Short mmCIF file of C-alpha atoms in Angstrom, two decimals:
data_model
loop_
_atom_site.label_atom_id
_atom_site.label_comp_id
_atom_site.label_asym_id
_atom_site.label_seq_id
_atom_site.Cartn_x
_atom_site.Cartn_y
_atom_site.Cartn_z
CA MET A 1 32.02 75.60 10.33
CA ASN A 2 32.70 79.12 11.64
CA LYS A 3 30.62 80.93 14.22
CA THR A 4 28.91 83.16 11.67
CA MET A 5 27.71 80.20 9.62
CA SER A 6 26.63 78.40 12.78
CA LYS A 7 24.57 81.37 13.94
CA THR A 8 22.99 81.74 10.50
CA LEU A 9 22.03 78.07 10.40
CA TRP A 10 20.65 78.26 13.93
CA ALA A 11 18.52 81.30 13.07
CA ALA A 12 17.11 79.63 9.95
CA THR A 13 16.37 76.38 11.74
CA ALA A 14 14.81 78.16 14.70
CA ALA A 15 12.55 80.09 12.34
CA VAL A 16 11.33 76.82 10.85
CA ALA A 17 10.90 75.26 14.28
CA PHE A 18 8.82 78.08 15.63
CA SER A 19 6.62 78.05 12.53
CA LEU A 20 5.68 74.37 12.95
CA PRO A 21 3.14 74.59 15.81
CA ALA A 22 0.48 76.14 13.57
CA GLN A 23 -2.48 77.85 15.17
CA ALA A 24 -5.98 76.42 14.89
CA VAL A 25 -8.03 77.98 12.11
CA THR A 26 -11.71 77.81 11.22
CA ILE A 27 -12.14 75.18 8.51
CA VAL A 28 -15.94 75.13 8.24
CA GLN A 29 -18.89 77.03 9.71
CA TRP A 30 -22.66 77.26 9.41
CA ASP A 31 -24.21 80.62 10.34
CA PHE A 32 -27.45 80.13 8.33
CA GLU A 33 -27.19 83.64 6.91
CA GLY A 34 -27.54 85.07 3.41
CA SER A 35 -27.40 82.52 0.63
CA THR A 36 -27.04 79.69 3.16
CA THR A 37 -30.33 80.44 4.91
CA PRO A 38 -32.55 77.42 4.21
CA ALA A 39 -36.13 77.86 3.09
CA ASP A 40 -38.78 77.12 5.70
CA LEU A 41 -40.33 73.67 5.36
CA ILE A 42 -43.42 72.25 7.06
CA ASP A 43 -44.54 68.70 7.77
CA SER A 44 -41.32 66.90 6.93
CA GLY A 45 -39.22 64.50 8.98
CA THR A 46 -36.08 65.65 7.15
CA SER A 47 -34.97 69.26 6.85
CA PRO A 48 -33.65 71.02 3.79
CA SER A 49 -29.94 70.48 3.22
CA VAL A 50 -27.88 73.50 4.31
CA ALA A 51 -24.52 74.35 2.75
CA ALA A 52 -21.72 75.67 4.95
CA SER A 53 -21.33 79.44 4.99
CA LEU A 54 -17.54 79.06 5.32
CA GLY A 55 -15.64 76.12 3.92
CA SER A 56 -17.35 73.07 2.48
CA GLY A 57 -19.93 70.85 4.13
CA THR A 58 -23.60 69.99 4.53
CA ALA A 59 -25.96 70.27 7.50
CA LEU A 60 -29.42 68.82 7.96
CA GLY A 61 -31.90 67.76 10.61
CA VAL A 62 -33.75 64.47 10.95
CA HIS A 63 -36.82 63.83 13.12
CA ALA A 64 -38.95 60.75 13.57
CA GLY A 65 -42.11 62.84 13.28
CA SER A 66 -43.31 63.69 9.77
CA ALA A 67 -45.15 66.76 11.11
CA THR A 68 -41.91 68.59 11.92
CA ASP A 69 -41.65 72.23 10.86
CA TRP A 70 -38.23 73.66 9.99
CA SER A 71 -37.76 77.42 10.24
CA THR A 72 -35.12 80.17 10.55
CA PRO A 73 -35.96 82.51 13.46
CA ALA A 74 -33.52 84.98 15.02
CA GLY A 75 -30.06 83.63 15.74
CA ASN A 76 -27.63 84.36 18.56
CA GLY A 77 -26.74 87.90 17.53
CA SER A 78 -27.71 87.35 13.89
CA ALA A 79 -30.78 87.38 11.69
CA ASN A 80 -31.18 83.62 11.32
CA SER A 81 -30.76 80.29 13.06
CA PHE A 82 -32.01 76.77 12.28
CA SER A 83 -35.04 75.65 14.29
CA SER A 84 -37.43 72.71 14.48
CA ASN A 85 -40.28 71.30 16.61
CA THR A 86 -41.83 67.85 17.34
CA TRP A 87 -38.67 66.57 19.05
CA ALA A 88 -38.40 62.91 20.02
CA VAL A 89 -35.49 61.02 21.58
CA GLY A 90 -32.93 60.36 18.85
CA ASP A 91 -33.90 63.32 16.65
CA TYR A 92 -30.83 65.27 15.60
CA TYR A 93 -29.01 68.02 13.76
CA GLN A 94 -26.09 66.73 11.70
CA PHE A 95 -23.02 68.43 10.21
CA SER A 96 -20.80 66.73 7.61
CA PHE A 97 -17.41 68.03 6.45
CA SER A 98 -13.81 67.05 5.65
CA THR A 99 -10.75 67.41 7.88
CA SER A 100 -8.25 66.52 5.14
CA GLY A 101 -4.99 68.29 5.91
CA PHE A 102 -6.05 69.17 9.45
CA THR A 103 -5.82 67.74 12.94
CA ALA A 104 -6.91 68.49 16.53
CA LEU A 105 -10.58 69.45 16.10
CA LEU A 106 -12.30 72.08 18.25
CA LEU A 107 -16.08 72.53 17.91
CA SER A 108 -18.54 75.16 19.10
CA VAL A 109 -22.24 75.66 18.53
CA ASP A 110 -24.86 78.12 19.72
CA GLN A 111 -27.95 76.27 20.89
CA ILE A 112 -31.21 77.20 22.60
CA GLY A 113 -34.71 75.83 23.08
CA SER A 114 -38.16 77.07 23.99
CA ASN A 115 -39.51 76.28 27.47
CA THR A 116 -41.14 73.09 26.19
CA GLY A 117 -38.32 72.27 23.79
CA PRO A 118 -35.67 69.56 24.34
CA ARG A 119 -33.19 70.09 27.16
CA ASP A 120 -30.78 67.16 26.96
CA PHE A 121 -28.43 66.54 24.04
CA SER A 122 -25.50 64.31 23.20
CA LEU A 123 -22.71 64.93 20.71
CA GLY A 124 -21.49 62.00 18.66
CA TYR A 125 -18.97 61.68 15.84
CA SER A 126 -18.46 59.39 12.86
CA THR A 127 -16.16 58.99 9.88
CA ASP A 128 -18.65 57.04 7.77
CA GLY A 129 -22.01 58.61 8.65
CA VAL A 130 -23.29 55.24 9.89
CA SER A 131 -21.53 54.29 13.12
CA PHE A 132 -21.39 57.06 15.73
CA THR A 133 -19.26 57.29 18.86
CA PRO A 134 -20.70 59.27 21.82
CA PHE A 135 -18.41 62.08 22.95
CA ALA A 136 -20.28 64.42 25.32
CA SER A 137 -23.65 65.10 26.93
CA TYR A 138 -24.92 68.59 27.66
CA ASN A 139 -28.03 70.61 28.55
CA VAL A 140 -29.40 73.68 26.80
CA ALA A 141 -31.32 76.58 28.30
CA SER A 142 -34.16 78.82 27.15
CA ALA A 143 -33.11 82.06 28.79
CA PRO A 144 -32.08 84.65 28.00
CA SER A 145 -33.85 84.47 24.65
CA TRP A 146 -31.91 85.04 21.44
CA SER A 147 -31.74 88.43 19.82
CA SER A 148 -30.82 89.18 16.22
CA THR A 149 -28.73 92.11 17.42
CA THR A 150 -27.03 90.85 20.60
CA TYR A 151 -24.79 87.80 20.95
CA ASN A 152 -25.05 86.00 24.30
CA PRO A 153 -22.14 83.64 25.10
CA VAL A 154 -24.17 81.69 27.67
CA HIS A 155 -25.69 79.77 24.76
CA THR A 156 -22.37 78.77 23.20
CA TYR A 157 -21.26 75.19 23.82
CA SER A 158 -17.66 74.18 23.10
CA PHE A 159 -16.13 70.72 22.66
CA ASP A 160 -12.45 69.82 22.51
CA LEU A 161 -11.99 66.82 20.21
CA SER A 162 -8.27 67.46 19.71
CA GLY A 163 -7.49 64.15 21.43
CA VAL A 164 -9.68 62.11 19.07
CA SER A 165 -7.11 61.08 16.48
CA ALA A 166 -9.75 59.17 14.49
CA LEU A 167 -11.06 62.55 13.29
CA ASP A 168 -7.69 63.82 12.05
CA ASP A 169 -7.08 64.23 8.30
CA GLN A 170 -10.32 62.50 7.26
CA ALA A 171 -12.23 62.82 4.00
CA LEU A 172 -15.48 62.69 5.96
CA VAL A 173 -16.35 63.67 9.52
CA VAL A 174 -19.96 63.75 10.69
CA ILE A 175 -21.08 65.38 13.95
CA ARG A 176 -24.55 64.75 15.37
CA LEU A 177 -26.30 66.74 18.06
CA SER A 178 -29.01 64.35 19.23
CA ASN A 179 -31.91 64.79 21.63
CA SER A 180 -31.23 62.29 24.40
CA SER A 181 -34.31 62.47 26.67
CA THR A 182 -37.97 63.46 26.91
CA PHE A 183 -37.21 66.23 29.41
CA ALA A 184 -38.10 69.75 28.37
CA ILE A 185 -36.15 72.81 29.39
CA ASN A 186 -38.90 73.76 31.88
CA GLY A 187 -38.54 70.39 33.61
CA GLY A 188 -41.66 68.89 32.10
CA THR A 189 -42.01 66.73 29.02
CA VAL A 190 -41.04 67.93 25.55
CA ALA A 191 -44.16 69.21 23.77
CA ALA A 192 -44.94 68.83 20.08
CA GLY A 193 -44.66 72.60 19.65
CA GLY A 194 -41.42 72.88 21.65
CA THR A 195 -38.53 74.08 19.54
CA GLY A 196 -34.77 73.61 19.49
CA ARG A 197 -32.45 75.94 17.57
CA VAL A 198 -28.82 75.86 16.48
CA ASP A 199 -26.61 78.62 15.12
CA ASN A 200 -22.95 79.29 14.36
CA PHE A 201 -21.76 75.68 14.24
CA THR A 202 -17.99 76.16 13.92
CA VAL A 203 -15.12 73.72 13.42
CA MET A 204 -11.54 74.77 14.09
CA ALA A 205 -8.47 72.62 13.47
CA THR A 206 -4.71 72.79 13.12
CA PRO A 207 -3.04 72.38 9.71
CA VAL A 208 -0.90 69.27 9.36
CA PRO A 209 2.74 70.35 8.77
CA GLU A 210 3.87 69.82 5.19
CA ALA A 211 6.34 67.00 4.71
CA GLY A 212 8.93 69.36 3.26
CA THR A 213 8.78 71.67 6.28
CA ALA A 214 9.13 68.81 8.71
CA ALA A 215 12.04 67.39 6.72
CA MET A 216 13.75 70.80 6.68
CA LEU A 217 13.47 71.06 10.44
CA ALA A 218 14.80 67.55 10.95
CA ALA A 219 17.75 68.24 8.64
CA GLY A 220 18.52 71.55 10.33
CA LEU A 221 18.43 70.01 13.78
CA ALA A 222 20.68 67.17 12.61
CA VAL A 223 23.25 69.67 11.30
CA LEU A 224 23.10 71.65 14.53
CA GLY A 225 23.73 68.46 16.47
CA PHE A 226 26.71 67.70 14.27
CA VAL A 227 28.09 71.22 14.77
CA ALA A 228 27.67 70.97 18.51
CA ARG A 229 29.52 67.66 18.61
CA ARG A 230 32.36 69.07 16.48
CA ARG A 231 32.72 72.08 18.78
CA ARG A 232 32.80 69.87 21.88
CA ALA A 233 35.43 67.70 20.22
#
C-alpha cells in the first residue's frame, strides 16, 4: 500500500473514530407548558397524567392523602410548574420514559417548596415501575421564590446516573422523587397546606453507536495495524 492510500485510509478511519464518542442529547423533558400543562385537580391522591413536552413519557404524582390538590403555579422562569400539597413521607412525583438506543443518563429537575412544604427528598430508579433502587438524597429550598419570567439556577438539582448501567438501553425507566421526612423547609413539620413544586424535569443521554459504525472503525483500525506491521517489516 502506498503512502497516499495509507494517508487516505487513516483520514477516513480517524473521522469515524472521532465521531464515535457522541455527545449527550436531551431524550425527554417535562416543562408543563402549553398542551402539556395538566388541568388543576382537587381532593385526589393521584394527579392527572402529564405527557412529556419533548420526547415520549408520562409523569404523575401520588400522595397518601386523598385531599391533595394538584395545581400549576409559576415555574422556574416559565408560566407553569407542577405543584401539590398534603405531603406525607413516601409521597412522590414520578417520571416514566424509555432509554432504548441510549446510555449514560444525566438528570436535572427544578424543585422548590413553600416554607411549610417538604424539605427532604430521595431519588430512586426502576426498570419495572415496582422495585426501586435509591440513588441520591437531597434538600430543597423555598427562597428565592420562583418567577415566571426569571430562571434561578439555585433551584436546579442535577444527578449523574451515567455509571448505572442498569438504566442503559431500556424499554422502561422510572424515576421517583419521594418525600423522605416530615421536616418542612422552615425547620418545622410539613403542614397540610405546604406545597412542593417541580419543573423542567430533563433527561439527557448518549446515543449507543450503531453496529455498522463500530464495525467500520474496528475494520479500519485492523487495516491500519496491518499497514504499520508491513512498513516495519
